[in-house]
Amino acid sequence: MPDAHFADPRLARLYDPLDPDRSDLDAYRALVDELGAERVVDLGCGTGTFATLLAADGFDVVGVDPAGASLDVARGKPWAERVHWVHGDATALRGLAPADLVVMTGNVFQVLTTPGEARRTLIACRDALRPGGHVVLETRDPARRAWEAWTADRTRATTRVAGVGEVETWVDVTAVDLPLVSFRSSFVVPGDGLLTSDSTLRFWHLAEVRTLVDEAGLDVVDVRDAPDRPGLEHVVVARRPPDDRTPRP
């Protein structure tokens, strides 16, 4: 089930105003050109920021997400009518036209908390690609222990949101059972009071990701630093072999 931050309409509408800086997507936008992609699947597209950015540039875009409330926000954005929105997870990729590129930005890959779930998702991505197509994902380096900064004292902020008022937010870690880290995001919203969203992320080691990619029938062709968080996470570029003619399911 999607976290309340994405699935609760009261919180989904706040996602973009509370995190307006999406410069992290610049590297993905550059990769679309670098890899020569024309048809792109944004898996875990959330409120559709990257999908609509690509649509505005004339790309053929599919946005897939299991949180209906986030998709409702996405559908209201400029250029949204040029995106094919799909409510679902990676299994929803079956039956779509072959893509040149599947992206999982932000924490999407880390939401997959078991090797089996991650492997099934990567297999679905491979099956959604044309031979020679690419998958790009990012995952935080567990050695950097990012969760240690997820405390109320260090994350508390107040943001004025148009049409809503001042929204107070903070994050608390609720459990560390590596490789899993659970945390609660809290929101004090005018008219709604205190709303919370519980999340769990898996902090994958790069060697684990490489193994999962290989088991899914993909080849790792590059591992890059994330320009917006240098030294903190890995951006993994994988490819479906050009000679892979396995029939799509």
mmCIF file of C-alpha atoms in Angstrom:
data_model
loop_
_atom_site.group_PDB
_atom_site.id
_atom_site.type_symbol
_atom_site.label_atom_id
_atom_site.label_comp_id
_atom_site.label_asym_id
_atom_site.label_seq_id
_atom_site.Cartn_x
_atom_site.Cartn_y
_atom_site.Cartn_z
ATOM 1 C CA MET A 1 0.000 0.000 0.000
ATOM 2 C CA PRO A 2 1.328 3.501 -0.797
ATOM 3 C CA ASP A 3 2.295 5.729 2.125
ATOM 4 C CA ALA A 4 -0.330 8.237 3.267
ATOM 5 C CA HIS A 5 1.877 11.089 2.035
ATOM 6 C CA PHE A 6 1.050 9.923 -1.483
ATOM 7 C CA ALA A 7 -2.304 8.171 -1.033
ATOM 8 C CA ASP A 8 -4.163 10.593 1.257
ATOM 9 C CA PRO A 9 -5.599 13.439 -0.855
ATOM 10 C CA ARG A 10 -5.048 15.896 2.014
ATOM 11 C CA LEU A 11 -1.314 15.145 1.918
ATOM 12 C CA ALA A 12 -0.814 14.435 -1.784
ATOM 13 C CA ARG A 13 -1.834 18.014 -2.596
ATOM 14 C CA LEU A 14 0.965 19.245 -0.313
ATOM 15 C CA TYR A 15 3.751 17.133 -1.803
ATOM 16 C CA ASP A 16 4.898 19.648 -4.421
ATOM 17 C CA PRO A 17 4.533 22.836 -2.322
ATOM 18 C CA LEU A 18 6.531 21.245 0.496
ATOM 19 C CA ASP A 19 9.310 20.037 -1.828
ATOM 20 C CA PRO A 20 9.439 22.556 -4.679
ATOM 21 C CA ASP A 21 13.122 22.097 -5.580
ATOM 22 C CA ARG A 22 13.249 19.203 -8.052
ATOM 23 C CA SER A 23 16.680 19.949 -9.437
ATOM 24 C CA ASP A 24 17.396 16.263 -8.737
ATOM 25 C CA LEU A 25 15.479 15.564 -11.946
ATOM 26 C CA ASP A 26 17.964 17.494 -14.100
ATOM 27 C CA ALA A 27 20.282 14.477 -14.307
ATOM 28 C CA TYR A 28 17.400 12.259 -15.410
ATOM 29 C CA ARG A 29 16.326 14.761 -18.039
ATOM 30 C CA ALA A 30 19.883 14.776 -19.400
ATOM 31 C CA LEU A 31 19.935 10.961 -19.421
ATOM 32 C CA VAL A 32 16.836 10.845 -21.611
ATOM 33 C CA ASP A 33 18.763 12.705 -24.299
ATOM 34 C CA GLU A 34 22.020 10.844 -23.670
ATOM 35 C CA LEU A 35 20.344 7.445 -24.062
ATOM 36 C CA GLY A 36 18.381 8.527 -27.124
ATOM 37 C CA ALA A 37 15.039 7.651 -25.544
ATOM 38 C CA GLU A 38 11.779 8.661 -27.167
ATOM 39 C CA ARG A 39 9.269 6.633 -25.137
ATOM 40 C CA VAL A 40 9.810 6.885 -21.368
ATOM 41 C CA VAL A 41 8.063 5.155 -18.468
ATOM 42 C CA ASP A 42 8.211 7.011 -15.151
ATOM 43 C CA LEU A 43 7.630 4.182 -12.648
ATOM 44 C CA GLY A 44 6.535 5.566 -9.293
ATOM 45 C CA CYS A 45 5.774 8.911 -10.923
ATOM 46 C CA GLY A 46 4.035 10.354 -7.850
ATOM 47 C CA THR A 47 2.543 13.750 -8.603
ATOM 48 C CA GLY A 48 3.919 13.673 -12.142
ATOM 49 C CA THR A 49 6.590 16.375 -12.055
ATOM 50 C CA PHE A 50 9.088 14.488 -14.224
ATOM 51 C CA ALA A 51 6.463 12.940 -16.503
ATOM 52 C CA THR A 52 4.916 16.319 -17.344
ATOM 53 C CA LEU A 53 8.371 17.890 -17.790
ATOM 54 C CA LEU A 54 9.125 15.277 -20.457
ATOM 55 C CA ALA A 55 5.709 15.648 -22.029
ATOM 56 C CA ALA A 56 6.291 19.394 -22.373
ATOM 57 C CA ASP A 57 9.452 18.573 -24.323
ATOM 58 C CA GLY A 58 7.525 16.347 -26.730
ATOM 59 C CA PHE A 59 8.412 12.880 -25.418
ATOM 60 C CA ASP A 60 6.011 9.940 -25.366
ATOM 61 C CA VAL A 61 5.528 9.418 -21.618
ATOM 62 C CA VAL A 62 3.795 6.883 -19.386
ATOM 63 C CA GLY A 63 3.403 7.709 -15.687
ATOM 64 C CA VAL A 64 2.741 4.755 -13.376
ATOM 65 C CA ASP A 65 1.959 4.988 -9.657
ATOM 66 C CA PRO A 66 -0.019 2.965 -7.084
ATOM 67 C CA ALA A 67 -1.248 6.097 -5.274
ATOM 68 C CA GLY A 68 -4.438 7.358 -6.869
ATOM 69 C CA ALA A 69 -4.389 10.652 -4.950
ATOM 70 C CA SER A 70 -0.955 11.499 -6.346
ATOM 71 C CA LEU A 71 -2.132 10.708 -9.871
ATOM 72 C CA ASP A 72 -5.093 13.039 -9.330
ATOM 73 C CA VAL A 73 -2.616 15.829 -8.575
ATOM 74 C CA ALA A 74 -0.544 14.849 -11.621
ATOM 75 C CA ARG A 75 -3.542 14.974 -13.948
ATOM 76 C CA GLY A 76 -4.140 18.596 -12.994
ATOM 77 C CA LYS A 77 -0.709 19.817 -14.115
ATOM 78 C CA PRO A 78 0.161 21.550 -17.390
ATOM 79 C CA TRP A 79 0.966 19.039 -20.164
ATOM 80 C CA ALA A 80 -0.697 16.232 -18.177
ATOM 81 C CA GLU A 81 -3.031 15.502 -21.082
ATOM 82 C CA ARG A 82 0.006 14.352 -23.070
ATOM 83 C CA VAL A 83 0.941 11.709 -20.489
ATOM 84 C CA HIS A 84 -0.607 8.237 -20.360
ATOM 85 C CA TRP A 85 -1.337 7.804 -16.638
ATOM 86 C CA VAL A 86 -1.565 4.288 -15.188
ATOM 87 C CA HIS A 87 -2.774 3.510 -11.667
ATOM 88 C CA GLY A 88 -0.748 0.516 -10.499
ATOM 89 C CA ASP A 89 2.665 -0.918 -9.747
ATOM 90 C CA ALA A 90 5.265 -2.524 -12.047
ATOM 91 C CA THR A 91 2.826 -5.272 -13.032
ATOM 92 C CA ALA A 92 0.835 -2.569 -14.845
ATOM 93 C CA LEU A 93 3.671 -2.320 -17.386
ATOM 94 C CA ARG A 94 2.420 -5.516 -19.024
ATOM 95 C CA GLY A 95 0.626 -4.803 -22.250
ATOM 96 C CA LEU A 96 2.138 -1.348 -22.763
ATOM 97 C CA ALA A 97 4.029 -0.549 -25.947
ATOM 98 C CA PRO A 98 7.801 -1.208 -25.582
ATOM 99 C CA ALA A 99 9.674 1.662 -23.941
ATOM 100 C CA ASP A 100 13.154 3.011 -24.561
ATOM 101 C CA LEU A 101 13.689 3.929 -20.924
ATOM 102 C CA VAL A 102 12.162 3.165 -17.518
ATOM 103 C CA VAL A 103 13.121 5.498 -14.671
ATOM 104 C CA MET A 104 12.676 5.158 -10.909
ATOM 105 C CA THR A 105 13.598 8.524 -9.419
ATOM 106 C CA GLY A 106 13.872 9.580 -5.784
ATOM 107 C CA ASN A 107 13.195 6.845 -3.244
ATOM 108 C CA VAL A 108 11.158 4.624 -5.575
ATOM 109 C CA PHE A 109 13.636 1.741 -5.683
ATOM 110 C CA GLN A 110 14.147 1.887 -1.915
ATOM 111 C CA VAL A 111 10.420 1.419 -1.328
ATOM 112 C CA LEU A 112 11.012 -2.144 -2.575
ATOM 113 C CA THR A 113 11.957 -3.679 0.755
ATOM 114 C CA THR A 114 12.637 -7.333 -0.147
ATOM 115 C CA PRO A 115 14.930 -8.903 -2.756
ATOM 116 C CA GLY A 116 11.954 -10.732 -4.238
ATOM 117 C CA GLU A 117 9.944 -7.545 -4.699
ATOM 118 C CA ALA A 118 12.916 -5.705 -6.171
ATOM 119 C CA ARG A 119 13.733 -8.594 -8.526
ATOM 120 C CA ARG A 120 10.126 -8.838 -9.750
ATOM 121 C CA THR A 121 10.046 -5.098 -10.370
ATOM 122 C CA LEU A 122 13.272 -5.149 -12.363
ATOM 123 C CA ILE A 123 12.026 -8.110 -14.421
ATOM 124 C CA ALA A 124 8.841 -6.161 -15.183
ATOM 125 C CA CYS A 125 10.999 -3.214 -16.255
ATOM 126 C CA ARG A 126 13.102 -5.454 -18.528
ATOM 127 C CA ASP A 127 9.952 -6.890 -20.099
ATOM 128 C CA ALA A 128 8.629 -3.368 -20.689
ATOM 129 C CA LEU A 129 11.731 -2.356 -22.653
ATOM 130 C CA ARG A 130 12.667 -2.830 -26.264
ATOM 131 C CA PRO A 131 15.951 -4.738 -26.716
ATOM 132 C CA GLY A 132 18.717 -2.257 -25.975
ATOM 133 C CA GLY A 133 16.437 -0.123 -23.795
ATOM 134 C CA HIS A 134 17.520 1.144 -20.378
ATOM 135 C CA VAL A 135 16.445 1.229 -16.739
ATOM 136 C CA VAL A 136 17.737 3.978 -14.454
ATOM 137 C CA LEU A 137 17.290 3.956 -10.675
ATOM 138 C CA GLU A 138 18.873 5.557 -7.651
ATOM 139 C CA THR A 139 19.563 4.277 -4.153
ATOM 140 C CA ARG A 140 21.168 5.912 -1.135
ATOM 141 C CA ASP A 141 24.523 4.613 0.054
ATOM 142 C CA PRO A 142 23.864 2.941 3.446
ATOM 143 C CA ALA A 143 27.414 3.753 4.558
ATOM 144 C CA ARG A 144 26.406 7.419 4.744
ATOM 145 C CA ARG A 145 23.644 6.645 7.300
ATOM 146 C CA ALA A 146 21.288 9.364 6.059
ATOM 147 C CA TRP A 147 18.605 8.372 8.569
ATOM 148 C CA GLU A 148 20.668 9.734 11.449
ATOM 149 C CA ALA A 149 19.653 13.238 10.337
ATOM 150 C CA TRP A 150 15.950 12.377 10.286
ATOM 151 C CA THR A 151 15.060 13.878 13.645
ATOM 152 C CA ALA A 152 12.348 16.340 14.603
ATOM 153 C CA ASP A 153 14.924 18.929 15.684
ATOM 154 C CA ARG A 154 16.765 18.801 12.359
ATOM 155 C CA THR A 155 13.779 18.493 10.018
ATOM 156 C CA ARG A 156 11.116 20.733 11.559
ATOM 157 C CA ALA A 157 9.960 23.418 9.133
ATOM 158 C CA THR A 158 7.007 25.688 8.513
ATOM 159 C CA THR A 159 5.917 26.375 4.937
ATOM 160 C CA ARG A 160 3.178 28.709 3.739
ATOM 161 C CA VAL A 161 1.121 26.828 1.143
ATOM 162 C CA ALA A 162 -1.156 28.807 -1.155
ATOM 163 C CA GLY A 163 -4.813 28.147 -0.415
ATOM 164 C CA VAL A 164 -3.958 26.157 2.714
ATOM 165 C CA GLY A 165 -1.956 28.325 5.101
ATOM 166 C CA GLU A 166 1.103 27.571 7.202
ATOM 167 C CA VAL A 167 1.963 23.860 7.315
ATOM 168 C CA GLU A 168 4.361 22.598 9.971
ATOM 169 C CA THR A 169 6.315 19.419 9.163
ATOM 170 C CA TRP A 170 8.909 17.171 10.764
ATOM 171 C CA VAL A 171 10.291 13.632 10.520
ATOM 172 C CA ASP A 172 11.097 11.071 13.224
ATOM 173 C CA VAL A 173 12.815 7.724 12.723
ATOM 174 C CA THR A 174 10.659 5.023 14.319
ATOM 175 C CA ALA A 175 12.821 1.944 13.766
ATOM 176 C CA VAL A 176 16.266 1.018 12.454
ATOM 177 C CA ASP A 177 16.565 -2.662 11.621
ATOM 178 C CA LEU A 178 19.097 -2.563 8.830
ATOM 179 C CA PRO A 179 18.782 -2.764 5.951
ATOM 180 C CA LEU A 180 15.314 -1.353 6.770
ATOM 181 C CA VAL A 181 14.685 2.103 8.212
ATOM 182 C CA SER A 182 11.181 3.213 9.196
ATOM 183 C CA PHE A 183 10.152 6.794 9.861
ATOM 184 C CA ARG A 184 7.068 8.930 10.422
ATOM 185 C CA SER A 185 6.427 12.202 8.619
ATOM 186 C CA SER A 186 4.147 14.568 10.551
ATOM 187 C CA PHE A 187 2.118 17.446 9.143
ATOM 188 C CA VAL A 188 0.099 20.057 11.020
ATOM 189 C CA VAL A 189 -2.337 21.322 8.391
ATOM 190 C CA PRO A 190 -4.830 24.162 8.902
ATOM 191 C CA GLY A 191 -8.321 22.675 8.972
ATOM 192 C CA ASP A 192 -7.059 19.093 9.191
ATOM 193 C CA GLY A 193 -4.874 19.163 12.290
ATOM 194 C CA LEU A 194 -2.101 16.598 12.734
ATOM 195 C CA LEU A 195 -1.699 14.125 9.851
ATOM 196 C CA THR A 196 0.990 11.454 9.744
ATOM 197 C CA SER A 197 2.530 9.183 7.145
ATOM 198 C CA ASP A 198 4.576 6.081 8.030
ATOM 199 C CA SER A 199 7.257 4.893 5.616
ATOM 200 C CA THR A 200 9.910 2.196 5.359
ATOM 201 C CA LEU A 201 12.909 2.292 3.027
ATOM 202 C CA ARG A 202 15.514 -0.365 2.333
ATOM 203 C CA PHE A 203 19.099 0.802 2.139
ATOM 204 C CA TRP A 204 20.557 -1.435 -0.560
ATOM 205 C CA HIS A 205 24.278 -2.022 -0.913
ATOM 206 C CA LEU A 206 25.474 -1.424 -4.456
ATOM 207 C CA ALA A 207 26.631 -5.051 -4.751
ATOM 208 C CA GLU A 208 23.073 -6.182 -3.952
ATOM 209 C CA VAL A 209 21.651 -3.941 -6.643
ATOM 210 C CA ARG A 210 24.132 -5.249 -9.181
ATOM 211 C CA THR A 211 23.111 -8.830 -8.350
ATOM 212 C CA LEU A 212 19.391 -8.044 -8.638
ATOM 213 C CA VAL A 213 19.906 -6.303 -11.969
ATOM 214 C CA ASP A 214 21.827 -9.297 -13.286
ATOM 215 C CA GLU A 215 19.180 -11.740 -12.042
ATOM 216 C CA ALA A 216 16.529 -9.701 -13.866
ATOM 217 C CA GLY A 217 18.319 -10.196 -17.186
ATOM 218 C CA LEU A 218 19.738 -6.677 -17.354
ATOM 219 C CA ASP A 219 23.333 -5.441 -17.646
ATOM 220 C CA VAL A 220 24.715 -2.644 -15.461
ATOM 221 C CA VAL A 221 26.385 -0.258 -17.892
ATOM 222 C CA ASP A 222 27.159 2.619 -15.525
ATOM 223 C CA VAL A 223 27.006 3.703 -11.888
ATOM 224 C CA ARG A 224 27.060 7.439 -11.307
ATOM 225 C CA ASP A 225 27.047 9.878 -8.437
ATOM 226 C CA ALA A 226 23.836 11.812 -7.893
ATOM 227 C CA PRO A 227 24.595 15.460 -8.788
ATOM 228 C CA ASP A 228 22.122 16.790 -6.202
ATOM 229 C CA ARG A 229 23.534 14.600 -3.387
ATOM 230 C CA PRO A 230 27.189 13.971 -4.273
ATOM 231 C CA GLY A 231 28.712 11.063 -2.419
ATOM 232 C CA LEU A 232 25.408 10.095 -0.817
ATOM 233 C CA GLU A 233 23.743 7.856 -3.373
ATOM 234 C CA HIS A 234 24.236 5.829 -6.528
ATOM 235 C CA VAL A 235 22.472 6.277 -9.862
ATOM 236 C CA VAL A 236 22.499 2.904 -11.623
ATOM 237 C CA VAL A 237 22.074 2.677 -15.401
ATOM 238 C CA ALA A 238 21.181 -0.793 -16.708
ATOM 239 C CA ARG A 239 20.338 -2.065 -20.184
ATOM 240 C CA ARG A 240 18.308 -4.846 -21.680
ATOM 241 C CA PRO A 241 20.779 -6.651 -23.955
ATOM 242 C CA PRO A 242 20.296 -5.607 -27.579
ATOM 243 C CA ASP A 243 20.194 -9.258 -28.638
ATOM 244 C CA ASP A 244 17.542 -10.197 -26.041
ATOM 245 C CA ARG A 245 14.542 -11.248 -28.102
ATOM 246 C CA THR A 246 12.650 -12.919 -25.265
ATOM 247 C CA PRO A 247 8.931 -12.497 -26.018
ATOM 248 C CA ARG A 248 7.149 -9.914 -23.875
ATOM 249 C CA PRO A 249 4.549 -11.405 -21.505
#
